[in-house]
Amino acid sequence: MTTVREVAPGVHLVQHAHVNCYLLEDTDGLTVVDAGLPGVWQQLGRAVREIGYRPRDVRAVLLTHAHFDHVGVARRLQERLGVPVWAHPEEVSLAAHPYRYAHENPRAAYPLRHPSAVPILTAMARAGALWVRGVTGLSPLTPGTTVEVPGRPEVVLSAGHTYGHCALHLPERGTLLSGDALVTLDPYTAETGPRIIAGAATADSDMALRSLDALAQTGASTVLPGHGEPWTGGIEVAVEHARAVGAS
C-alpha cells in the first residue's frame, strides 16, 4: 500500500486522518515537517522506507506550529532518533502543552453548525487527537533565515493561526509549506479551497489574514498545506481565494 507521494521535487506528502506531514529530501537525508497525530507513526516509518531511506536518515523535525495535530509524534521522533525538533520560540510553551492554545471561537459550536466536519474530527480523534504528548527542548526557527537541515527551507513568519506560526519556503523548488496559515481543507467546517482555519483553532483571524501577505511574497507555484490537498495554482491566487473567504 502506498503511504507517500511526491508532491514537489524532493518533497513527499504523508496524509493521515486529514492531517499532512511532509518529508523533505536532499543529499544530506530527510527532514520531517510537522508531526501529525500519534496514529501516523507506522505510516510515517513506511513512507521513509518507500522513498529509499531509513529512519536513521531523518535529521530534523520542523514544526510550522505546535497545535496537538502537528506535534503528535514529535516527542517520539526526538527520543527514538535523537533528532532536534525546531519551532518558533513563541511555540515553545504550546509545544510542551499542545492543548493550551488560544482560539477566538468556542469549539463545541462547530460540529453543530458544520455537521459535515464531524467525520473529519472523528477520524482525527481515532488517530489520537485526544492524547498527544508534548515536546520540549526545541531548537529555534528564526524568521528570514535558512534552516541548515535537509531541504534548507527558508522560514517565513505567518502568525495568526498561532502566534509563532511559520511557513517554510523552498525557493529552488518553487514550493511553500504553508502549515495552517493557509489550508485547502478546514477540519472544523469541512470547507475546501484556500482559506485560513476557523476561529475554533485560530488565535487571531485578522492577524492570520494579514500574514497572507508574507506568503504571497514568496511567489511559490506550489503550496503544501497542513490540511487538504496541494495547491498548484500559485500562492498569489491561493491568497486571493483565502482573502475572499475571510474568517469563519
One Martini backbone bead per residue (centre of mass of N, CA, C, O) as a GRO file, in nm:
protein
  248
    1MET     BB    1   0.095   0.037   0.025
    2THR     BB    2   0.063   0.363  -0.032
    3THR     BB    3   0.194   0.642   0.189
    4VAL     BB    4   0.330   0.816  -0.046
    5ARG     BB    5   0.390   1.144  -0.217
    6GLU     BB    6   0.500   1.336  -0.471
    7VAL     BB    7   0.450   1.714  -0.472
    8ALA     BB    8   0.755   1.779  -0.510
    9PRO     BB    9   1.071   1.829  -0.536
   10GLY     BB   10   1.162   1.635  -0.271
   11VAL     BB   11   0.846   1.614  -0.181
   12HIS     BB   12   0.656   1.440   0.074
   13LEU     BB   13   0.337   1.300   0.135
   14VAL     BB   14   0.170   1.249   0.455
   15GLN     BB   15  -0.157   1.112   0.501
   16HIS     BB   16  -0.354   1.153   0.815
   17ALA     BB   17  -0.649   1.231   0.928
   18HIS     BB   18  -0.634   1.518   0.773
   19VAL     BB   19  -0.314   1.519   0.803
   20ASN     BB   20   0.002   1.677   0.730
   21CYS     BB   21   0.306   1.544   0.617
   22TYR     BB   22   0.662   1.598   0.551
   23LEU     BB   23   0.929   1.513   0.318
   24LEU     BB   24   1.262   1.617   0.300
   25GLU     BB   25   1.503   1.592   0.035
   26ASP     BB   26   1.858   1.513   0.025
   27THR     BB   27   2.194   1.438   0.052
   28ASP     BB   28   2.152   1.453   0.387
   29GLY     BB   29   1.841   1.362   0.381
   30LEU     BB   30   1.583   1.417   0.628
   31THR     BB   31   1.279   1.607   0.674
   32VAL     BB   32   1.033   1.675   0.909
   33VAL     BB   33   0.707   1.819   0.852
   34ASP     BB   34   0.540   1.770   1.079
   35ALA     BB   35   0.373   1.529   1.332
   36GLY     BB   36   0.090   1.497   1.363
   37LEU     BB   37  -0.046   1.210   1.477
   38PRO     BB   38   0.001   0.923   1.646
   39GLY     BB   39  -0.115   0.734   1.401
   40VAL     BB   40   0.141   0.798   1.193
   41TRP     BB   41   0.393   0.634   1.265
   42GLN     BB   42   0.394   0.385   1.070
   43GLN     BB   43   0.350   0.544   0.808
   44LEU     BB   44   0.609   0.709   0.825
   45GLY     BB   45   0.805   0.472   0.819
   46ARG     BB   46   0.715   0.364   0.543
   47ALA     BB   47   0.774   0.619   0.381
   48VAL     BB   48   1.077   0.631   0.420
   49ARG     BB   49   1.125   0.356   0.274
   50GLU     BB   50   0.981   0.411  -0.002
   51ILE     BB   51   1.207   0.653  -0.066
   52GLY     BB   52   1.499   0.511   0.037
   53TYR     BB   53   1.503   0.509   0.352
   54ARG     BB   54   1.591   0.559   0.694
   55PRO     BB   55   1.542   0.664   1.005
   56ARG     BB   56   1.850   0.764   1.033
   57ASP     BB   57   1.800   0.994   0.798
   58VAL     BB   58   1.675   1.165   1.006
   59ARG     BB   59   1.758   1.512   1.108
   60ALA     BB   60   1.461   1.653   1.137
   61VAL     BB   61   1.209   1.861   1.303
   62LEU     BB   62   0.949   2.067   1.172
   63LEU     BB   63   0.741   2.328   1.304
   64THR     BB   64   0.497   2.542   1.219
   65HIS     BB   65   0.343   2.434   1.477
   66ALA     BB   66   0.188   2.335   1.821
   67HIS     BB   67  -0.037   2.169   1.767
   68PHE     BB   68  -0.155   1.857   1.828
   69ASP     BB   69  -0.169   1.789   1.497
   70HIS     BB   70   0.175   1.856   1.480
   71VAL     BB   71   0.305   1.681   1.753
   72GLY     BB   72   0.239   1.373   1.787
   73VAL     BB   73   0.560   1.250   1.703
   74ALA     BB   74   0.793   1.432   1.808
   75ARG     BB   75   0.890   1.296   2.069
   76ARG     BB   76   0.949   1.020   1.943
   77LEU     BB   77   1.162   1.118   1.742
   78GLN     BB   78   1.350   1.241   1.949
   79GLU     BB   79   1.397   0.977   2.120
   80ARG     BB   80   1.460   0.758   1.895
   81LEU     BB   81   1.661   0.953   1.693
   82GLY     BB   82   1.790   1.225   1.811
   83VAL     BB   83   1.633   1.470   1.702
   84PRO     BB   84   1.563   1.777   1.624
   85VAL     BB   85   1.328   2.029   1.729
   86TRP     BB   86   1.153   2.280   1.549
   87ALA     BB   87   1.065   2.625   1.651
   88HIS     BB   88   0.921   2.885   1.744
   89PRO     BB   89   0.946   3.047   2.044
   90GLU     BB   90   0.625   3.088   2.070
   91GLU     BB   91   0.589   2.750   2.077
   92VAL     BB   92   0.704   2.620   2.337
   93SER     BB   93   0.461   2.600   2.529
   94LEU     BB   94   0.270   2.452   2.332
   95ALA     BB   95   0.446   2.201   2.283
   96ALA     BB   96   0.421   2.108   2.587
   97HIS     BB   97   0.093   2.218   2.556
   98PRO     BB   98  -0.115   2.136   2.287
   99TYR     BB   99  -0.408   2.243   2.429
  100ARG     BB  100  -0.302   2.551   2.504
  101TYR     BB  101  -0.484   2.731   2.295
  102ALA     BB  102  -0.565   2.990   2.110
  103HIS     BB  103  -0.912   3.104   2.055
  104GLU     BB  104  -1.196   3.270   1.941
  105ASN     BB  105  -1.391   3.019   1.931
  106PRO     BB  106  -1.607   2.791   2.009
  107ARG     BB  107  -1.578   2.452   1.944
  108ALA     BB  108  -1.863   2.315   2.001
  109ALA     BB  109  -2.028   2.462   1.764
  110TYR     BB  110  -1.922   2.337   1.492
  111PRO     BB  111  -2.070   2.058   1.459
  112LEU     BB  112  -2.352   2.197   1.445
  113ARG     BB  113  -2.287   2.396   1.198
  114HIS     BB  114  -2.080   2.144   1.077
  115PRO     BB  115  -2.153   1.824   1.014
  116SER     BB  116  -1.934   1.753   0.789
  117ALA     BB  117  -1.694   1.756   1.013
  118VAL     BB  118  -1.728   1.503   1.192
  119PRO     BB  119  -1.559   1.285   1.037
  120ILE     BB  120  -1.294   1.437   1.068
  121LEU     BB  121  -1.283   1.456   1.381
  122THR     BB  122  -1.308   1.152   1.425
  123ALA     BB  123  -1.047   1.068   1.280
  124MET     BB  124  -0.863   1.229   1.467
  125ALA     BB  125  -0.938   1.087   1.728
  126ARG     BB  126  -0.851   0.798   1.630
  127ALA     BB  127  -0.542   0.917   1.587
  128GLY     BB  128  -0.498   1.081   1.886
  129ALA     BB  129  -0.607   1.381   1.960
  130LEU     BB  130  -0.650   1.318   2.292
  131TRP     BB  131  -0.316   1.199   2.330
  132VAL     BB  132  -0.094   1.423   2.325
  133ARG     BB  133   0.243   1.472   2.352
  134GLY     BB  134   0.470   1.671   2.441
  135VAL     BB  135   0.748   1.902   2.361
  136THR     BB  136   1.093   1.958   2.419
  137GLY     BB  137   1.385   2.107   2.333
  138LEU     BB  138   1.395   2.340   2.128
  139SER     BB  139   1.466   2.473   1.825
  140PRO     BB  140   1.506   2.774   1.658
  141LEU     BB  141   1.304   2.959   1.454
  142THR     BB  142   1.411   3.210   1.213
  143PRO     BB  143   1.307   3.458   1.057
  144GLY     BB  144   1.479   3.486   0.740
  145THR     BB  145   1.598   3.202   0.745
  146THR     BB  146   1.807   2.921   0.701
  147VAL     BB  147   1.781   2.584   0.744
  148GLU     BB  148   2.032   2.340   0.837
  149VAL     BB  149   1.862   2.121   0.657
  150PRO     BB  150   1.700   1.922   0.481
  151GLY     BB  151   1.608   2.156   0.211
  152ARG     BB  152   1.656   2.445   0.311
  153PRO     BB  153   1.451   2.625   0.459
  154GLU     BB  154   1.260   2.911   0.469
  155VAL     BB  155   1.153   3.143   0.706
  156VAL     BB  156   0.795   3.231   0.752
  157LEU     BB  157   0.620   3.450   0.903
  158SER     BB  158   0.260   3.342   1.005
  159ALA     BB  159   0.077   3.479   1.201
  160GLY     BB  160  -0.249   3.369   1.391
  161HIS     BB  161  -0.305   3.082   1.438
  162THR     BB  162  -0.039   3.138   1.568
  163TYR     BB  163   0.217   3.336   1.711
  164GLY     BB  164   0.458   3.127   1.568
  165HIS     BB  165   0.396   3.089   1.286
  166CYS     BB  166   0.557   2.892   1.015
  167ALA     BB  167   0.669   2.895   0.710
  168LEU     BB  168   0.812   2.701   0.425
  169HIS     BB  169   1.067   2.777   0.191
  170LEU     BB  170   1.142   2.648  -0.153
  171PRO     BB  171   1.276   2.818  -0.402
  172GLU     BB  172   1.409   2.591  -0.593
  173ARG     BB  173   1.100   2.440  -0.590
  174GLY     BB  174   0.846   2.632  -0.576
  175THR     BB  175   0.783   2.600  -0.250
  176LEU     BB  176   0.514   2.598   0.004
  177LEU     BB  177   0.487   2.546   0.350
  178SER     BB  178   0.188   2.656   0.519
  179GLY     BB  179   0.038   2.493   0.697
  180ASP     BB  180  -0.216   2.686   0.880
  181ALA     BB  181  -0.214   2.964   0.721
  182LEU     BB  182  -0.289   2.770   0.464
  183VAL     BB  183  -0.566   2.593   0.340
  184THR     BB  184  -0.782   2.323   0.176
  185LEU     BB  185  -0.881   2.232   0.474
  186ASP     BB  186  -1.134   2.260   0.716
  187PRO     BB  187  -1.195   2.068   0.994
  188TYR     BB  188  -1.441   2.258   1.119
  189THR     BB  189  -1.616   2.278   0.818
  190ALA     BB  190  -1.521   2.119   0.540
  191GLU     BB  191  -1.393   2.324   0.377
  192THR     BB  192  -1.271   2.411   0.057
  193GLY     BB  193  -1.000   2.564  -0.019
  194PRO     BB  194  -0.854   2.848   0.019
  195ARG     BB  195  -0.767   2.919   0.372
  196ILE     BB  196  -0.842   2.985   0.681
  197ILE     BB  197  -0.887   2.892   0.992
  198ALA     BB  198  -1.097   2.869   1.216
  199GLY     BB  199  -1.166   3.009   1.533
  200ALA     BB  200  -1.142   2.732   1.687
  201ALA     BB  201  -0.797   2.745   1.599
  202THR     BB  202  -0.763   3.064   1.603
  203ALA     BB  203  -0.623   3.337   1.751
  204ASP     BB  204  -0.600   3.551   1.482
  205SER     BB  205  -0.756   3.634   1.197
  206ASP     BB  206  -0.644   3.908   1.118
  207MET     BB  207  -0.350   3.820   1.130
  208ALA     BB  208  -0.374   3.587   0.928
  209LEU     BB  209  -0.454   3.767   0.686
  210ARG     BB  210  -0.197   3.942   0.689
  211SER     BB  211   0.008   3.696   0.651
  212LEU     BB  212  -0.046   3.647   0.346
  213ASP     BB  213   0.164   3.840   0.237
  214ALA     BB  214   0.415   3.666   0.302
  215LEU     BB  215   0.333   3.434   0.120
  216ALA     BB  216   0.307   3.587  -0.152
  217GLN     BB  217   0.615   3.683  -0.163
  218THR     BB  218   0.733   3.402  -0.260
  219GLY     BB  219   0.599   3.292  -0.541
  220ALA     BB  220   0.482   3.024  -0.529
  221SER     BB  221   0.349   2.746  -0.713
  222THR     BB  222   0.349   2.559  -0.456
  223VAL     BB  223   0.110   2.443  -0.207
  224LEU     BB  224   0.157   2.304   0.131
  225PRO     BB  225  -0.061   2.196   0.353
  226GLY     BB  226  -0.185   2.084   0.665
  227HIS     BB  227  -0.465   2.076   0.503
  228GLY     BB  228  -0.511   1.904   0.233
  229GLU     BB  229  -0.450   1.975  -0.083
  230PRO     BB  230  -0.257   2.060  -0.309
  231TRP     BB  231  -0.143   2.371  -0.461
  232THR     BB  232  -0.086   2.471  -0.825
  233GLY     BB  233  -0.186   2.798  -0.866
  234GLY     BB  234  -0.048   2.963  -0.668
  235ILE     BB  235  -0.017   3.184  -0.407
  236GLU     BB  236  -0.171   3.433  -0.504
  237VAL     BB  237  -0.440   3.289  -0.560
  238ALA     BB  238  -0.477   3.164  -0.282
  239VAL     BB  239  -0.492   3.433  -0.130
  240GLU     BB  240  -0.739   3.544  -0.270
  241HIS     BB  241  -0.928   3.326  -0.176
  242ALA     BB  242  -0.887   3.361   0.132
  243ARG     BB  243  -0.986   3.656   0.143
  244ALA     BB  244  -1.269   3.604   0.031
  245VAL     BB  245  -1.356   3.420   0.266
  246GLY     BB  246  -1.221   3.451   0.534
  247ALA     BB  247  -1.362   3.432   0.827
  248SER     BB  248  -1.513   3.154   1.067
   0.00000   0.00000   0.00000
